[in-house]
Short mmCIF file of C-alpha atoms in Angstrom, two decimals:
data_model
loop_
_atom_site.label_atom_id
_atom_site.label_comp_id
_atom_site.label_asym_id
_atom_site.label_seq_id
_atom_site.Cartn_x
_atom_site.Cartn_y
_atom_site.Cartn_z
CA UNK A 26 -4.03 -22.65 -11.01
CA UNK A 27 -6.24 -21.13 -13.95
CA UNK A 28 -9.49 -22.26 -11.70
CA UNK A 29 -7.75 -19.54 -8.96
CA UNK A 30 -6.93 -16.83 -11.34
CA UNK A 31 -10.37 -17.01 -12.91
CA UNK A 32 -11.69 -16.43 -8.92
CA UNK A 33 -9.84 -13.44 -8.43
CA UNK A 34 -10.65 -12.28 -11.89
CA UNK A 35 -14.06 -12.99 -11.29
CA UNK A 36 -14.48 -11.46 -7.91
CA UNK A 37 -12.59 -8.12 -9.10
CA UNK A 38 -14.92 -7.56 -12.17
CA UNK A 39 -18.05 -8.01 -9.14
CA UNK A 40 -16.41 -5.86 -6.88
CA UNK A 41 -16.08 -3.12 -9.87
CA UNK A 42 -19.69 -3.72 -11.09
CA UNK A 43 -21.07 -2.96 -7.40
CA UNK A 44 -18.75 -0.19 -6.67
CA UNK A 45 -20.38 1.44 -10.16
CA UNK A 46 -23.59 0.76 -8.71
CA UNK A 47 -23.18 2.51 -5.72
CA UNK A 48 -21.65 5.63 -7.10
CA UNK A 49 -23.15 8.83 -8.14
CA UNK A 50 -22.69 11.84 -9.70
CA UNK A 51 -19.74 13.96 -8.16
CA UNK A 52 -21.05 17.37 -6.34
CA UNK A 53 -18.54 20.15 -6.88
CA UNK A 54 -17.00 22.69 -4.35
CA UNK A 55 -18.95 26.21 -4.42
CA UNK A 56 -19.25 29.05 -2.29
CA UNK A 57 -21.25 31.32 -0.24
CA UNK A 58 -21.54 35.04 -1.39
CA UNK A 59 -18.85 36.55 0.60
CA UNK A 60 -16.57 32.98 -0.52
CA UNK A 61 -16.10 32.54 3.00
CA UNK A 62 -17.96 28.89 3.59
CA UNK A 63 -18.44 26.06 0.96
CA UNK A 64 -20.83 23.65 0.24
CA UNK A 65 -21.18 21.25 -3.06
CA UNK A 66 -23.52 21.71 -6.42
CA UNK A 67 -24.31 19.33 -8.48
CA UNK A 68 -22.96 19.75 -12.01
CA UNK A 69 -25.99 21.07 -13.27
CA UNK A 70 -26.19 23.93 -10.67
CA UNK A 71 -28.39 22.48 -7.54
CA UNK A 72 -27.06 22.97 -4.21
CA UNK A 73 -27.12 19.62 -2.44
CA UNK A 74 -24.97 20.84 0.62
CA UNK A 75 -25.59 24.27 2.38
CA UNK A 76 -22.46 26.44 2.68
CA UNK A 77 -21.95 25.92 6.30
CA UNK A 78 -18.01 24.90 6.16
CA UNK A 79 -14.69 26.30 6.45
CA UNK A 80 -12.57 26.52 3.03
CA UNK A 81 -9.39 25.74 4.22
CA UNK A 82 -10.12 23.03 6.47
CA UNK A 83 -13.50 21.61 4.52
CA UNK A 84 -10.64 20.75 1.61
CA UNK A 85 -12.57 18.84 -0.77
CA UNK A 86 -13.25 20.27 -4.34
CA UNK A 87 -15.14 17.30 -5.68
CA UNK A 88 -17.63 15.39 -3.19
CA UNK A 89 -17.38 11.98 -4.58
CA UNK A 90 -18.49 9.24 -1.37
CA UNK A 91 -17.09 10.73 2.17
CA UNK A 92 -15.69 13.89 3.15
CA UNK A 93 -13.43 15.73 5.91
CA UNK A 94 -15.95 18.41 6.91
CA UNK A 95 -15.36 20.87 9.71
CA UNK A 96 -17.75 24.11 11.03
CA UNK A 97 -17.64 26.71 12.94
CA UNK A 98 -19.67 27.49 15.49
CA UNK A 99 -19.43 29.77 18.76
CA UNK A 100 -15.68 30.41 18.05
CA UNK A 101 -14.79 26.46 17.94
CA UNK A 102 -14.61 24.07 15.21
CA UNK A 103 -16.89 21.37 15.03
CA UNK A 104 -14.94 18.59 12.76
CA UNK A 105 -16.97 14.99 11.53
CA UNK A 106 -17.11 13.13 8.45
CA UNK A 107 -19.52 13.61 5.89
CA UNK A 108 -21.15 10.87 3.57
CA UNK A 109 -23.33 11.50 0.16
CA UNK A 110 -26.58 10.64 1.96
CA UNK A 111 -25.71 13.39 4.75
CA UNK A 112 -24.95 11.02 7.40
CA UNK A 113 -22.76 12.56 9.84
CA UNK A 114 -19.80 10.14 11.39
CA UNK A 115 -16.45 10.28 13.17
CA UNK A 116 -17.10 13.27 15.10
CA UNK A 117 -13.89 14.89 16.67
CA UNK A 118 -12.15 12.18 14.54
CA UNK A 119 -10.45 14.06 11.79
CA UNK A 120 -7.35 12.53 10.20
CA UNK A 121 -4.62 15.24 9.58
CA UNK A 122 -1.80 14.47 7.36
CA UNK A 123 0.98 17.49 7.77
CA UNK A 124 -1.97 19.64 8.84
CA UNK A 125 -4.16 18.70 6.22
CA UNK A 126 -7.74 16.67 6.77
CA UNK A 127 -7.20 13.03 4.94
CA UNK A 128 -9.12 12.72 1.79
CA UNK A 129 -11.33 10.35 0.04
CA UNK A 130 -9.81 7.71 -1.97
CA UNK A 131 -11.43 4.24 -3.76
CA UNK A 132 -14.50 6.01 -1.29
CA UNK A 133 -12.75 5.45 1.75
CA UNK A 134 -11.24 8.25 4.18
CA UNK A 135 -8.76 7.69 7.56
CA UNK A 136 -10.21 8.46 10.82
CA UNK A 137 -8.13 8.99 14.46
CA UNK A 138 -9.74 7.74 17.86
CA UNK A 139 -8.54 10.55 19.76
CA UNK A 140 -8.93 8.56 22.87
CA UNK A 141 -5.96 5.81 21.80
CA UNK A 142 -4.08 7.65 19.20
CA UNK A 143 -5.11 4.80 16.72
CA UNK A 144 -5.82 4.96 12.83
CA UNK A 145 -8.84 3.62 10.98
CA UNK A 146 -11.21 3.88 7.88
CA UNK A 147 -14.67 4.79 6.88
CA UNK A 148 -16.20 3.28 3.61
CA UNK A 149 -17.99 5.34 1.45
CA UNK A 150 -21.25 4.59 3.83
CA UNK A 151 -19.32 6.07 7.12
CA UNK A 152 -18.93 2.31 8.31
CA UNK A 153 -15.69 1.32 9.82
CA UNK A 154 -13.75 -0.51 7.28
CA UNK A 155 -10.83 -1.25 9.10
CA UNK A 156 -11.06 -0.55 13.42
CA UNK A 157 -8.72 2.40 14.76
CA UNK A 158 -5.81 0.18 15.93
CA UNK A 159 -3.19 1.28 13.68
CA UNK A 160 -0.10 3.81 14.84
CA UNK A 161 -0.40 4.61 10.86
CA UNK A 162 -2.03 3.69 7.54
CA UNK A 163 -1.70 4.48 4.30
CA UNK A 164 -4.16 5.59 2.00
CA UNK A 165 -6.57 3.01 0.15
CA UNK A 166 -4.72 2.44 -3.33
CA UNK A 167 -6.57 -0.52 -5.46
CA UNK A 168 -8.34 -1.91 -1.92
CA UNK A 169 -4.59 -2.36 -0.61
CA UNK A 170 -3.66 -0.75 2.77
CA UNK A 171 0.04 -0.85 4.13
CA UNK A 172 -0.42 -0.44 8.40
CA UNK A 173 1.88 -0.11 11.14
CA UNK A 174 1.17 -1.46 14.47
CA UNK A 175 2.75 -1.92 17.88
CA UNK A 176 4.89 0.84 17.47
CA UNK A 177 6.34 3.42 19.52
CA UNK A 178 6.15 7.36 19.30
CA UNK A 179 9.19 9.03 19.89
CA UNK A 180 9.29 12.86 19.76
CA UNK A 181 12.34 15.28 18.60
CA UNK A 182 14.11 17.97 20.94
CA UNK A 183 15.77 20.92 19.78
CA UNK A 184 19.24 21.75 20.47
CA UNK A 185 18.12 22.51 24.09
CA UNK A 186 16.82 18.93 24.81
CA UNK A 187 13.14 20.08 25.02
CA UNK A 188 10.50 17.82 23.52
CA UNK A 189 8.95 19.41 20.27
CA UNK A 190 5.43 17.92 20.45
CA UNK A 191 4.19 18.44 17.31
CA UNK A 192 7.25 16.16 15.47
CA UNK A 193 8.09 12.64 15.81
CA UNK A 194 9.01 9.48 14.61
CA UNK A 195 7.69 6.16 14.91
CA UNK A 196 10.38 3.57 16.10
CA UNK A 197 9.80 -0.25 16.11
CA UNK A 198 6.40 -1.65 15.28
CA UNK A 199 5.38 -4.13 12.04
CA UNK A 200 4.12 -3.19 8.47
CA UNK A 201 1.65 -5.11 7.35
CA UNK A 202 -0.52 -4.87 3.92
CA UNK A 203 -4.30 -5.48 4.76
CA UNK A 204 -7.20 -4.96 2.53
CA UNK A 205 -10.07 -2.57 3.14
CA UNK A 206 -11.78 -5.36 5.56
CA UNK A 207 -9.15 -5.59 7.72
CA UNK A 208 -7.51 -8.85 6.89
CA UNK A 209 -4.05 -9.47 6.67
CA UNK A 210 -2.83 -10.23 3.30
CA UNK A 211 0.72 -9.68 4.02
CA UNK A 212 2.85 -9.62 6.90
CA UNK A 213 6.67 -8.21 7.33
CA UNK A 214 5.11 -5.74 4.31
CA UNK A 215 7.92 -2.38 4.63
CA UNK A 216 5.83 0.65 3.46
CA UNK A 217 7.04 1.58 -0.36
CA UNK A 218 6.28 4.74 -2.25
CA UNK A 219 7.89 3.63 -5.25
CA UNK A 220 5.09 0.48 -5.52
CA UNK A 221 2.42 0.66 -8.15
CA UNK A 222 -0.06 -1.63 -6.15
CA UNK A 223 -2.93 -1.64 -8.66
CA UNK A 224 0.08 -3.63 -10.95
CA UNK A 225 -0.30 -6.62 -8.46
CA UNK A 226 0.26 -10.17 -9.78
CA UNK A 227 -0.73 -13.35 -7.25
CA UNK A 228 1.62 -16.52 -7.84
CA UNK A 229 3.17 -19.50 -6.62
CA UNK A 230 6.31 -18.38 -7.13
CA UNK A 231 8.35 -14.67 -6.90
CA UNK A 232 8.28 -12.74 -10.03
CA UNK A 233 11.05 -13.03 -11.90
CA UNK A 234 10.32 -9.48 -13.44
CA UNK A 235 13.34 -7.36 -13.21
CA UNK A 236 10.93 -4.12 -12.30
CA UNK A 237 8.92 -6.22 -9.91
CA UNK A 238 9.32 -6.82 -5.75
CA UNK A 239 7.63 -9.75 -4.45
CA UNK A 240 6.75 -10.56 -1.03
CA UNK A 241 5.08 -13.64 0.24
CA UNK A 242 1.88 -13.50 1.74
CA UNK A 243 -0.13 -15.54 4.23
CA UNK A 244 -1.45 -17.83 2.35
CA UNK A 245 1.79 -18.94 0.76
CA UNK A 246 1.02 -16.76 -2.39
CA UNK A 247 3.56 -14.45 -3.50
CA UNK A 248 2.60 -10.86 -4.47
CA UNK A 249 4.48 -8.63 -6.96
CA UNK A 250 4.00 -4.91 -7.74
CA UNK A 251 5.91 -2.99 -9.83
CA UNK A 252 8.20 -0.08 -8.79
CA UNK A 253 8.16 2.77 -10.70
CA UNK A 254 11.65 4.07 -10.91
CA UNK A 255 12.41 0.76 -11.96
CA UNK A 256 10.18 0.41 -14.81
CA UNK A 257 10.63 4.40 -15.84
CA UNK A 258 14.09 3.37 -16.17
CA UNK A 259 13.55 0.66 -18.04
CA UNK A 260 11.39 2.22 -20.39
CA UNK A 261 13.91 5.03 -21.29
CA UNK A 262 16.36 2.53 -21.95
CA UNK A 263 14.62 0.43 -24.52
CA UNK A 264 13.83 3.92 -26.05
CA UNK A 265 17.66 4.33 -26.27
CA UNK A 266 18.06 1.17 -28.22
CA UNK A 267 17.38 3.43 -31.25
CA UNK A 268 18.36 6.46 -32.56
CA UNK A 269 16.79 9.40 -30.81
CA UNK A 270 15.12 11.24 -33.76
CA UNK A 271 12.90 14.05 -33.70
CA UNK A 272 9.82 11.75 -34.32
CA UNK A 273 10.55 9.74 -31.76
CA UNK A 274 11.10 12.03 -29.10
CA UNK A 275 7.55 13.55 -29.87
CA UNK A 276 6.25 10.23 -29.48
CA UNK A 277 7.92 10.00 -25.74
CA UNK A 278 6.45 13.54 -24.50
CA UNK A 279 3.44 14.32 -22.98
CA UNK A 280 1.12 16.91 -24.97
CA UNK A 281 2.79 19.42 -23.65
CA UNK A 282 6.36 19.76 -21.56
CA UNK A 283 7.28 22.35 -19.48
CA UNK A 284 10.00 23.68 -19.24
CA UNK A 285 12.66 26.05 -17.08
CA UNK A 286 13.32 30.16 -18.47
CA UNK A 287 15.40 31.67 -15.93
CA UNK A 288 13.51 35.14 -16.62
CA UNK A 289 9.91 33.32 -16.75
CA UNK A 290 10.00 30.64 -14.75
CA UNK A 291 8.57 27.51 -15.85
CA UNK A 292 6.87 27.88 -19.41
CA UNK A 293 5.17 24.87 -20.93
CA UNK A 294 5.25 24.22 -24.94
CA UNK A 295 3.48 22.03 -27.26
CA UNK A 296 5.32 18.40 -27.72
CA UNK A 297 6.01 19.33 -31.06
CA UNK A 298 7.33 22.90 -30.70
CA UNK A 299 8.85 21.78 -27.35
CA UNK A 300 10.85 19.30 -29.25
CA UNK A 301 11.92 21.62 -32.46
CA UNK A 302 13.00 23.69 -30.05
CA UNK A 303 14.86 21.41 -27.60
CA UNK A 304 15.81 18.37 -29.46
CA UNK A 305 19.50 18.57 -29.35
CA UNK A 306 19.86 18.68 -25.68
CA UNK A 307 17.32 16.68 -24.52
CA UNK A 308 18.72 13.91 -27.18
CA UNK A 309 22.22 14.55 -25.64
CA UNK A 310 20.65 14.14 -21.79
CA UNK A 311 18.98 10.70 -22.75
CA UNK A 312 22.12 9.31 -24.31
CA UNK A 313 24.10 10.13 -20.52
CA UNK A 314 22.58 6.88 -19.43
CA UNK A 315 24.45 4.85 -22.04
CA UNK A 316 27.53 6.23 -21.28
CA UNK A 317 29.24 4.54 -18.53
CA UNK A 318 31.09 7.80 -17.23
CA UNK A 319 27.78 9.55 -16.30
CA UNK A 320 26.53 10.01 -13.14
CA UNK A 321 22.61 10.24 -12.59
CA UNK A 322 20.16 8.59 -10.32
CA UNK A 323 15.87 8.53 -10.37
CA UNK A 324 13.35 9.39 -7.71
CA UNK A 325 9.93 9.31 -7.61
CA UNK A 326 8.08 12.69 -7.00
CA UNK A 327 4.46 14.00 -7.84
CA UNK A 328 2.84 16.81 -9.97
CA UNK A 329 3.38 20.13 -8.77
CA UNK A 330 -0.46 21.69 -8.70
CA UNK A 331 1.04 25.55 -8.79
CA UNK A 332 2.76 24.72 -12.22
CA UNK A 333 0.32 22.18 -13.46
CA UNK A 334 -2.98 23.80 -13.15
CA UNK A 335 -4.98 23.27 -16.29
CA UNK A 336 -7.75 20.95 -17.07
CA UNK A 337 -5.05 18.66 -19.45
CA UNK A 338 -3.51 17.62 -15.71
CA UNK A 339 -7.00 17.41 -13.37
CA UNK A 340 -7.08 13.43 -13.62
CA UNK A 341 -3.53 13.50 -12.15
CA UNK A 342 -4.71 15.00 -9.03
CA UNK A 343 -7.48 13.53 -6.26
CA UNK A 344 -10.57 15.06 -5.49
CA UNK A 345 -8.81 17.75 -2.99
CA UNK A 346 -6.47 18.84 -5.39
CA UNK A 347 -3.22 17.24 -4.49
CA UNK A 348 -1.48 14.93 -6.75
CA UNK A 349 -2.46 11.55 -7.28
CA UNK A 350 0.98 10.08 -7.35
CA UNK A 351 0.07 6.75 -5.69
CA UNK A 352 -1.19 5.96 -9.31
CA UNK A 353 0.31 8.75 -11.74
CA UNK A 354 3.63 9.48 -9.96
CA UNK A 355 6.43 11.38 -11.77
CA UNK A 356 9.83 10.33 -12.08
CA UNK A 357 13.04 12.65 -11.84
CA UNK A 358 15.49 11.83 -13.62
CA UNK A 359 18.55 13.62 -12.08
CA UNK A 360 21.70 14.10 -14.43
CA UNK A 361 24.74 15.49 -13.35
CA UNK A 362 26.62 18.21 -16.20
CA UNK A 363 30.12 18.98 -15.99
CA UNK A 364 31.86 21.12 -14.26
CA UNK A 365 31.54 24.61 -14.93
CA UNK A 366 28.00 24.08 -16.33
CA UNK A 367 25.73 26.70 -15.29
CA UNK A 368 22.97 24.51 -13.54
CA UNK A 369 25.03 21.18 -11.93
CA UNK A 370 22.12 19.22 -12.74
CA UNK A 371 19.55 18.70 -15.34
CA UNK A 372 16.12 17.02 -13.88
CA UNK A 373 13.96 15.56 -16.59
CA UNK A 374 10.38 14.30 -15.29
CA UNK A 375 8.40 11.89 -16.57
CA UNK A 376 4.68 11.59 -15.64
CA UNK A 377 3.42 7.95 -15.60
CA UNK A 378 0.20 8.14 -17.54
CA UNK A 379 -2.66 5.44 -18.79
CA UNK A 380 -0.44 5.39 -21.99
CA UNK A 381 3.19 4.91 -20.38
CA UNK A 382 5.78 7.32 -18.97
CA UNK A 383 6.08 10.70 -20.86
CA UNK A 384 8.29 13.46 -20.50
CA UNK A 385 6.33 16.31 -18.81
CA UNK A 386 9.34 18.61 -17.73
CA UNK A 387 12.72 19.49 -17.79
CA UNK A 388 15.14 21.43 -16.31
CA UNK A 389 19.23 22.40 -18.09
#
């Protein structure tokens, strides 16, 4: 057993060492003089990719391996995937995710044959990965894919009856989790938001981690991964163990917290003025969950770039500006007050950085 964990140890520190190898400095989004095309700069200044795309369809604002990149030209787009070296790939193969060209991730980017209605993915070198015969795939998240094949596409009619093309639903089918070449790792896998899968732990056995899910996998390993409203919780309670003092409240919020004004909207505050200012009713809010009379639940959510749009937060988000909550999620914790409160519900979020959960913002 320690021979095997020392393999996959062993193999991820090679695969890390040769991704490193084969990266490069990150060109950043910039403009043409009338801002109406982009292109990418280095971060000294050179221009390494004329201004010859479309703003808010070339979404990108860091150019990191492979991009969604789409022209105009004689009054029709001209759409295509983009690599560093200026290879061109995927043409008329755009991935759109609620209107929205995919974006790179772990340097690899979804792609749609057209033709079949099938999902695949380009590596960072605008190679197929994995082969366009998925109904759906999720985004790369520590080389782990979740994919749904054999499915069926069933549209949704208005009160009339008539079809609306543009929404449907997929019925039937099997999720599977693959890695980024294509082989099955797990099959039976039901697609989870709420699972942190670069947590995974490979054993004989299931976990017997209260915050963990395990599922079994082909090769008669099991496979845990945490789930984050799980361990959130968990972590809040073991804070509630102690007293809630001042000190330690600083010590459980981000740098800064924002926080609800009716008159000026959402206002953020230094941890330590936030909590001089606040301590009493965020203290009373934690203690809800040890009293067995209060009613609250937790759901897993994602940064909000319109309130959180300083530098402090740009690791949080991916390199098109939407937030990276497949590895720093956020998690609500929804309170109910009692009647005749003012606001039926007080929502305290908690962003899941590199040093734990910390509360980020609240609502009374």
């Amino acid at each position: 057993m320690k021979k095997f964990y020392f393999l996959l140890f062993a193999l991820f520190i090679l695969a890390q060492a040769a991704y490193a190898q084969g990266s490069s400095e990150t060109w950043l989004r910039c403009y043409n003089a009338d801002s109406t095309l982009v292109g990418f700069k280095s971060k000294s200044g050179k221009l390494m990719v004329d201004t010859n795309y479309l703003p808010a369809m070339t979404i990108a604002d860091e150019f990191d391996k492979i991009i969604a990149a789409v022209e105009e030209k004689d009054d029709r787009w001209i759409t295509y995937y983009l690599t560093k070296q200026g290879r061109v790939v995927g043409r008329d193969s755009l991935y759109f995710f609620d209107n929205t060209p995919d974006c790179e991730n772990e340097g690899f980017i979804r792609f749609k044959d057209n033709s079949t209605e099938k999902i695949g993915v380009f590596n960072a070198n605008g190679d197929i990965s994995v082969p366009a015969e998925y109904n759906g795939l999720s985004k790369v998240r520590n080389g782990l894919i979740v994919g749904l094949k054999g499915a069926n596409k069933v549209y949704f009619k208005d009160a009339e009856g008539n079809t609306i093309d543009e929404h449907y639903r997929w019925e039937n089918g099997k999720e599977v989790l693959i890695d980024t070449h294509n082989n099955l790792i797990i099959e039976n896998f039901p697609y989870n938001d709420k699972l942190n899968y670069y947590s995974v732990e490979i054993a004989d056995k299931p976990s017997a981690d209260s915050i963990r899910e395990s599922f079994k996998g082909v090769n008669g390993k099991f496979y845990s991964f945490i789930n984050y409203e799980k361990e959130a919780e968990q972590v809040i309670r073991r804070y509630l163990k102690d007293a809630v003092t001042p000190e330690g409240l600083e010590e459980l919020c981000f740098k800064e917290v924002t926080y609800w004004d009716k008159d000026a909207g959402w206002l953020p505050l230094p941890r330590k003025e936030f909590v001089k200012r606040f301590y009493l009713p965020i203290k009373d809010n934690l203690e809800k969950l040890n009293r067995k009379s209060s009613s609250f639940f937790f759901s897993l959510d994602g940064l909000n770039p319109f309130i959180f749009e300083t530098a402090l937060y740009a690791k949080y988000f991916d390199n098109c500006g939407f937030s990276n909550d497949w590895k720093y999620p956020t998690v609500n914790l929804v309170l109910d007050n009692s009647e005749g409160s003012v606001r039926p519900q007080t929502h305290m979020h908690f962003l899941r950085t590199d040093e734990g959960f910390k509360l980020i913002m609240v609502s009374f």
